[in-house]
Short mmCIF file of C-alpha atoms and ligand atoms in Angstrom, two decimals:
data_model
loop_
_atom_site.label_atom_id
_atom_site.label_comp_id
_atom_site.label_asym_id
_atom_site.label_seq_id
_atom_site.Cartn_x
_atom_site.Cartn_y
_atom_site.Cartn_z
CA MET A 1019 -15.99 -26.99 13.04
CA SER A 1020 -14.03 -23.84 13.72
CA ARG A 1021 -11.65 -22.56 11.10
CA PRO A 1022 -7.96 -22.90 11.92
CA GLN A 1023 -6.65 -19.61 13.25
CA LYS A 1024 -4.18 -17.75 11.10
CA GLN A 1025 -0.77 -16.92 12.41
CA CYS A 1026 0.37 -13.34 13.07
CA ILE A 1027 2.38 -12.16 10.06
CA PHE A 1028 5.05 -10.67 12.35
CA CYS A 1029 5.55 -13.51 14.88
CA THR A 1030 4.35 -17.02 15.73
CA ASN A 1031 1.30 -16.05 17.82
CA PRO A 1032 -2.23 -16.55 16.51
CA ALA A 1033 -3.57 -13.54 14.58
CA ASN A 1034 -6.04 -12.59 17.31
CA SER A 1035 -6.16 -8.83 16.86
CA LYS A 1036 -7.89 -6.66 14.29
CA GLU A 1037 -5.94 -3.72 12.98
CA HIS A 1038 -7.58 -0.56 11.65
CA PHE A 1039 -6.08 0.17 8.26
CA TRP A 1040 -6.74 3.88 8.87
CA PRO A 1041 -5.87 4.23 12.59
CA GLU A 1042 -8.56 5.49 14.95
CA TRP A 1043 -6.74 8.69 15.90
CA MET A 1044 -6.70 9.63 12.23
CA HIS A 1045 -10.45 9.30 11.64
CA GLU A 1046 -11.31 12.84 12.74
CA LEU A 1047 -8.74 14.17 10.26
CA LEU A 1048 -10.25 12.25 7.33
CA PRO A 1049 -13.20 13.40 5.21
CA GLN A 1050 -16.56 12.82 6.92
CA LEU A 1051 -19.58 12.01 4.80
CA PRO A 1052 -23.22 12.30 6.03
CA ASP A 1053 -24.33 8.75 5.09
CA PRO A 1054 -21.07 6.94 4.52
CA ARG A 1055 -21.02 3.83 2.34
CA HIS A 1056 -18.21 1.99 0.73
CA ASN A 1057 -17.27 -0.60 -1.84
CA ARG A 1058 -14.75 -3.36 -1.31
CA LYS A 1059 -14.06 -5.35 -4.44
CA ALA A 1060 -11.47 -7.78 -5.70
CA TYR A 1061 -10.94 -8.71 -9.34
CA HIS A 1062 -8.90 -11.82 -10.07
CA TYR A 1063 -7.63 -12.27 -13.59
CA HIS A 1064 -6.20 -15.44 -15.04
CA PRO A 1065 -5.38 -15.67 -18.74
CA LYS A 1066 -7.23 -19.01 -18.99
CA VAL A 1067 -10.22 -18.18 -16.80
CA GLY A 1068 -10.76 -14.48 -17.39
CA THR A 1069 -11.85 -12.12 -14.61
CA ILE A 1070 -13.61 -13.20 -11.43
CA GLU A 1071 -15.14 -10.43 -9.34
CA GLU A 1072 -15.93 -10.65 -5.64
CA GLY A 1073 -16.77 -8.38 -2.73
CA ALA A 1074 -19.52 -5.98 -1.75
CA SER A 1075 -20.79 -2.66 -3.07
CA HIS A 1076 -22.47 0.20 -1.29
CA ARG A 1077 -21.94 -1.28 2.18
CA PRO A 1078 -23.02 1.03 5.03
CA GLY A 1079 -20.27 2.59 7.13
CA ALA A 1080 -17.23 4.71 6.44
CA LEU A 1081 -14.40 3.10 4.53
CA HIS A 1082 -11.85 4.32 7.05
CA THR A 1083 -13.36 2.02 9.72
CA ILE A 1084 -12.29 -1.18 7.94
CA LYS A 1085 -10.12 -3.58 9.90
CA ILE A 1086 -7.74 -6.32 8.86
CA ARG A 1087 -7.09 -9.48 10.85
CA ALA A 1088 -3.46 -10.37 10.23
CA VAL A 1089 -1.58 -9.67 13.46
CA CYS A 1090 -1.58 -10.60 17.17
CA ALA A 1091 -2.45 -8.36 20.11
CA THR A 1092 1.16 -8.38 21.33
CA CYS A 1093 2.48 -6.96 18.04
CA ASN A 1094 -0.48 -4.63 17.56
CA THR A 1095 -0.22 -3.03 21.00
CA GLY A 1096 3.57 -3.30 21.19
CA TRP A 1097 6.04 -2.42 18.44
CA MET A 1098 3.32 -1.57 15.88
CA ARG A 1099 1.73 0.97 18.21
CA ASN A 1100 5.14 2.42 19.06
CA LEU A 1101 5.91 2.91 15.37
CA GLU A 1102 2.52 4.48 14.83
CA GLU A 1103 3.02 6.89 17.74
CA ALA A 1104 6.44 7.82 16.40
CA ALA A 1105 5.00 8.51 12.93
CA ARG A 1106 1.92 10.41 14.08
CA PRO A 1107 3.53 13.88 14.49
CA PHE A 1108 4.72 13.71 10.86
CA LEU A 1109 1.61 12.06 9.43
CA THR A 1110 -0.72 14.70 10.91
CA PRO A 1111 0.61 17.67 8.89
CA LEU A 1112 0.84 15.49 5.76
CA ILE A 1113 -2.84 14.55 6.16
CA LYS A 1114 -3.86 18.17 6.81
CA GLY A 1115 -1.75 19.54 3.99
CA SER A 1116 0.27 21.80 6.28
CA LEU A 1117 3.90 22.47 5.63
CA ILE A 1118 6.34 19.84 6.80
CA ALA A 1119 9.97 19.08 6.05
CA LEU A 1120 11.09 15.50 6.54
CA GLY A 1121 14.75 14.93 7.22
CA VAL A 1122 16.25 11.47 6.93
CA GLU A 1123 15.30 10.46 10.44
CA GLN A 1124 11.66 11.62 10.28
CA GLY A 1125 11.25 10.41 6.70
CA THR A 1126 12.49 6.96 7.69
CA ILE A 1127 9.86 6.75 10.42
CA VAL A 1128 7.09 7.70 7.97
CA ALA A 1129 8.43 5.24 5.38
CA ARG A 1130 8.51 2.45 7.99
CA TRP A 1131 4.93 3.19 8.92
CA VAL A 1132 3.87 3.09 5.26
CA ALA A 1133 5.77 -0.20 4.79
CA LEU A 1134 3.99 -1.65 7.83
CA LYS A 1135 0.56 -0.58 6.55
CA CYS A 1136 1.27 -1.98 3.10
CA ILE A 1137 2.46 -5.33 4.47
CA VAL A 1138 -0.61 -5.64 6.71
CA ALA A 1139 -2.88 -4.75 3.77
CA GLU A 1140 -1.08 -7.26 1.58
CA HIS A 1141 -2.02 -9.98 4.08
CA ALA A 1142 -5.72 -9.14 4.19
CA SER A 1143 -6.01 -12.11 1.84
CA ARG A 1144 -3.27 -14.66 2.16
CA ASP A 1145 -3.23 -15.91 -1.40
CA THR A 1146 -1.96 -12.66 -2.94
CA THR A 1147 0.96 -11.83 -0.66
CA LEU A 1148 4.41 -10.66 -1.75
CA THR A 1149 6.62 -9.82 1.25
CA PRO A 1150 8.26 -12.94 2.76
CA GLU A 1151 8.54 -13.66 6.46
CA THR A 1152 12.24 -12.77 6.73
CA ASP A 1153 11.49 -9.24 5.48
CA ARG A 1154 8.46 -8.89 7.76
CA PHE A 1155 10.52 -9.91 10.77
CA ALA A 1156 13.33 -7.53 9.75
CA LEU A 1157 10.83 -4.64 9.77
CA ARG A 1158 9.67 -5.67 13.25
CA ASP A 1159 13.18 -6.19 14.70
CA ARG A 1160 15.27 -3.54 12.98
CA GLY A 1161 12.80 -1.25 11.27
CA ALA A 1162 14.27 -2.47 7.96
CA ILE A 1163 12.16 -1.49 4.95
CA PRO A 1164 12.32 -4.12 2.18
CA ASP A 1165 14.83 -2.91 -0.43
CA TYR A 1166 12.37 -3.56 -3.27
CA PHE A 1167 9.86 -1.05 -1.79
CA GLN A 1168 9.62 2.40 -3.39
CA ILE A 1169 7.39 4.75 -1.43
CA TYR A 1170 5.87 8.00 -2.72
CA LEU A 1171 3.87 10.77 -1.02
CA ILE A 1172 1.98 12.84 -3.56
CA ASN A 1173 -0.39 15.76 -2.98
CA HIS A 1174 -3.83 15.77 -4.59
CA ASN A 1175 -6.95 17.94 -4.64
CA ILE A 1176 -9.71 15.36 -4.14
CA LYS A 1177 -11.67 16.87 -1.25
CA HIS A 1178 -13.98 14.14 -0.02
CA GLY A 1179 -12.46 10.88 -1.11
CA ILE A 1180 -11.13 7.88 0.72
CA ARG A 1181 -9.56 5.27 -1.52
CA TYR A 1182 -7.50 2.17 -1.34
CA ASN A 1183 -6.13 0.27 -4.32
CA ARG A 1184 -3.90 -2.74 -4.41
CA HIS A 1185 -2.79 -4.36 -7.60
CA SER A 1186 -0.71 -7.51 -7.31
CA VAL A 1187 0.53 -9.82 -9.99
CA GLY A 1188 2.51 -12.99 -10.37
CA ILE A 1189 4.54 -12.16 -13.44
CA SER A 1190 6.89 -14.25 -15.46
CA LEU A 1191 8.88 -12.37 -18.06
CA THR A 1192 8.76 -14.09 -21.41
CA GLY A 1193 12.00 -15.43 -22.82
CA PRO A 1194 14.13 -18.57 -22.67
CA VAL A 1195 15.01 -18.18 -19.00
CA SER A 1196 12.31 -18.31 -16.35
CA ASN A 1197 12.50 -14.95 -14.60
CA PRO A 1198 11.60 -15.21 -11.77
CA PRO A 1199 12.18 -18.89 -11.03
CA PRO A 1200 8.83 -20.73 -11.10
CA TRP A 1201 8.54 -21.03 -7.31
CA GLY A 1202 8.18 -18.57 -4.45
CA ARG A 1203 5.47 -16.16 -3.36
CA PRO A 1204 2.09 -16.13 -5.11
CA LYS A 1205 2.69 -12.55 -6.27
CA ASN A 1206 5.95 -10.83 -7.14
CA VAL A 1207 4.98 -7.31 -8.22
CA GLN A 1208 2.51 -5.03 -6.48
CA SER A 1209 1.39 -1.46 -6.20
CA ILE A 1210 -0.62 -0.12 -3.29
CA SER A 1211 -2.22 3.33 -3.13
CA PHE A 1212 -4.35 4.95 -0.49
CA LEU A 1213 -5.50 8.43 0.33
CA LEU A 1214 -4.54 9.94 3.68
CA GLY A 1215 -6.22 13.33 3.71
CA ARG A 1216 -4.28 15.56 1.30
CA ILE A 1217 -1.73 12.89 0.51
CA LEU A 1218 -1.81 9.97 -1.88
CA VAL A 1219 0.48 7.30 -0.45
CA HIS A 1220 1.81 5.00 -3.13
CA LEU A 1221 4.04 1.94 -3.02
CA ASN A 1222 5.65 0.18 -5.97
CA ALA A 1223 7.32 -3.14 -5.20
CA SER A 1224 8.91 -5.63 -7.55
CA ARG A 1225 10.70 -8.81 -6.55
CA ILE A 1226 11.69 -9.67 -10.11
CA GLU A 1227 15.18 -8.91 -11.29
CA ASN A 1228 15.35 -6.14 -13.88
CA TYR A 1229 11.69 -5.27 -13.58
CA THR A 1230 10.47 -2.01 -12.10
CA ILE A 1231 7.10 -0.35 -12.50
CA GLU A 1232 8.88 3.01 -12.71
CA SER A 1233 10.90 2.01 -15.78
CA ARG A 1234 7.75 0.87 -17.59
CA TYR A 1235 5.47 3.79 -16.85
CA ARG A 1236 6.35 7.46 -16.39
CA THR A 1237 3.58 9.71 -15.16
CA PHE A 1238 2.93 12.78 -17.30
CA PRO A 1239 3.43 15.75 -17.41
CA ILE A 1240 5.45 15.50 -14.17
CA ASN A 1241 7.08 12.20 -13.39
CA VAL A 1242 6.07 11.67 -9.76
CA TRP A 1243 8.58 8.84 -9.41
CA GLU A 1244 11.28 11.51 -9.63
CA THR A 1245 9.68 14.35 -7.70
CA CYS A 1246 7.71 12.72 -4.87
CA ARG A 1247 9.72 9.75 -3.69
CA LEU A 1248 10.00 9.42 0.07
CA TRP A 1249 11.88 6.12 0.09
CA PRO A 1250 14.65 5.44 -0.80
CA PHE A 1251 15.57 9.06 -0.12
CA VAL A 1252 16.01 11.49 -2.94
CA GLY A 1253 17.13 14.46 -0.89
CA ASN A 1254 18.08 15.37 2.63
CA ASN A 1255 15.14 17.52 3.50
CA MET A 1256 11.97 16.85 1.52
CA VAL A 1257 9.14 19.36 1.94
CA TRP A 1258 5.40 18.76 1.57
CA PRO A 1259 3.00 19.97 0.15
CA ARG A 1260 4.91 19.68 -3.10
CA ARG A 1261 4.25 19.62 -6.81
CA PRO A 1262 2.50 18.20 -8.69
CA LEU A 1263 -0.98 18.57 -7.23
CA LEU A 1264 -2.83 15.62 -8.70
CA ASP A 1265 -6.46 15.91 -9.74
CA ARG A 1266 -8.85 12.94 -9.80
CA GLY A 1267 -7.43 11.73 -13.11
CA GLY A 1268 -3.88 12.05 -11.82
CA VAL A 1269 -4.71 10.04 -8.70
CA SER A 1270 -6.25 7.30 -10.75
CA SER A 1271 -3.34 7.16 -13.18
CA VAL A 1272 -0.79 6.82 -10.35
CA SER A 1273 -3.03 4.22 -8.64
CA SER A 1274 -3.19 2.30 -11.92
CA ALA A 1275 0.58 2.43 -12.48
CA LEU A 1276 1.02 -1.32 -12.40
CA GLU A 1277 -1.94 -1.94 -14.69
CA ILE A 1278 -0.48 0.52 -17.18
CA ALA A 1279 3.03 -0.94 -16.84
CA LEU A 1280 1.64 -4.42 -17.48
CA SER A 1281 0.09 -3.39 -20.73
CA GLY A 1282 3.60 -3.14 -22.16
CA PRO A 1283 5.39 -6.00 -23.92
CA ARG A 1284 7.23 -8.94 -22.39
CA SER A 1285 5.21 -9.46 -19.29
CA ARG A 1286 2.26 -11.68 -18.52
CA GLY A 1287 0.75 -12.74 -15.28
CA VAL A 1288 -2.09 -13.68 -13.02
CA THR A 1289 -3.32 -10.46 -11.49
CA THR A 1290 -5.49 -9.43 -8.58
CA LEU A 1291 -6.93 -5.97 -8.18
CA GLN A 1292 -8.31 -5.11 -4.74
CA ARG A 1293 -10.15 -1.86 -4.66
CA ALA A 1294 -11.97 -0.07 -1.85
CA ARG A 1295 -13.53 3.34 -2.07
CA ASP A 1296 -16.22 5.37 -0.46
CA GLY A 1297 -19.50 5.76 -2.29
ZN1 ZN B 1009 2.58 -10.95 16.44
#
């Protein structure tokens, strides 16, 4: 018996197309390793069950060749490709670490592309998603970035790494009122981080009222939430490379922002950590 085909996350067609998370044109710009291997793990935590680990380690092949099946060929070769082509001239210098200033128009294109990538990645497994259909369709139709997305571009000095981290959680804040209401998406807070050459791309997203990752965890000594935010815009003309330059520890502390935020009081939840890295 064949498995029922999933639906494209951006329309009603079957999801019949595989999307490279790191697009093919980008591969030659990313670090090349002689005998590439990668890990792709997921850790599911439930307060009653504990942690369940799944996924493979030390799989042959470069991490940047992974593909996700969540969209249809029409979307993938249509509006998604157009957005990618529009973003490419700005992504290339960011990846290489060459100087680039992003005005509102260019920055919006890059932010849209990051939002698209994050939403596709979110739907690699359908039981940990956060962004509802109306917001996915609004990105497709109007280029609207969900208003609960905060997007950061941060420079780092890891030379050979390729990483991807997604941490998603279904949180309910403790107290007399159920916040959020006890229905809706399986997850309501997430952070996604991935390396693109010299840039760490990071997304924080919370769909709970009065809950932000940024307010619960400030990075030290420089608060990257204040200095490296691409979206919503901080300034008119943001320039990269910019400070701080994160080292390995800095990259992992930004990537773990949600984990660190969750260790504070008044929140509990069922969490999933999806982690892919070369090595
Ligand atoms: Zn589609």
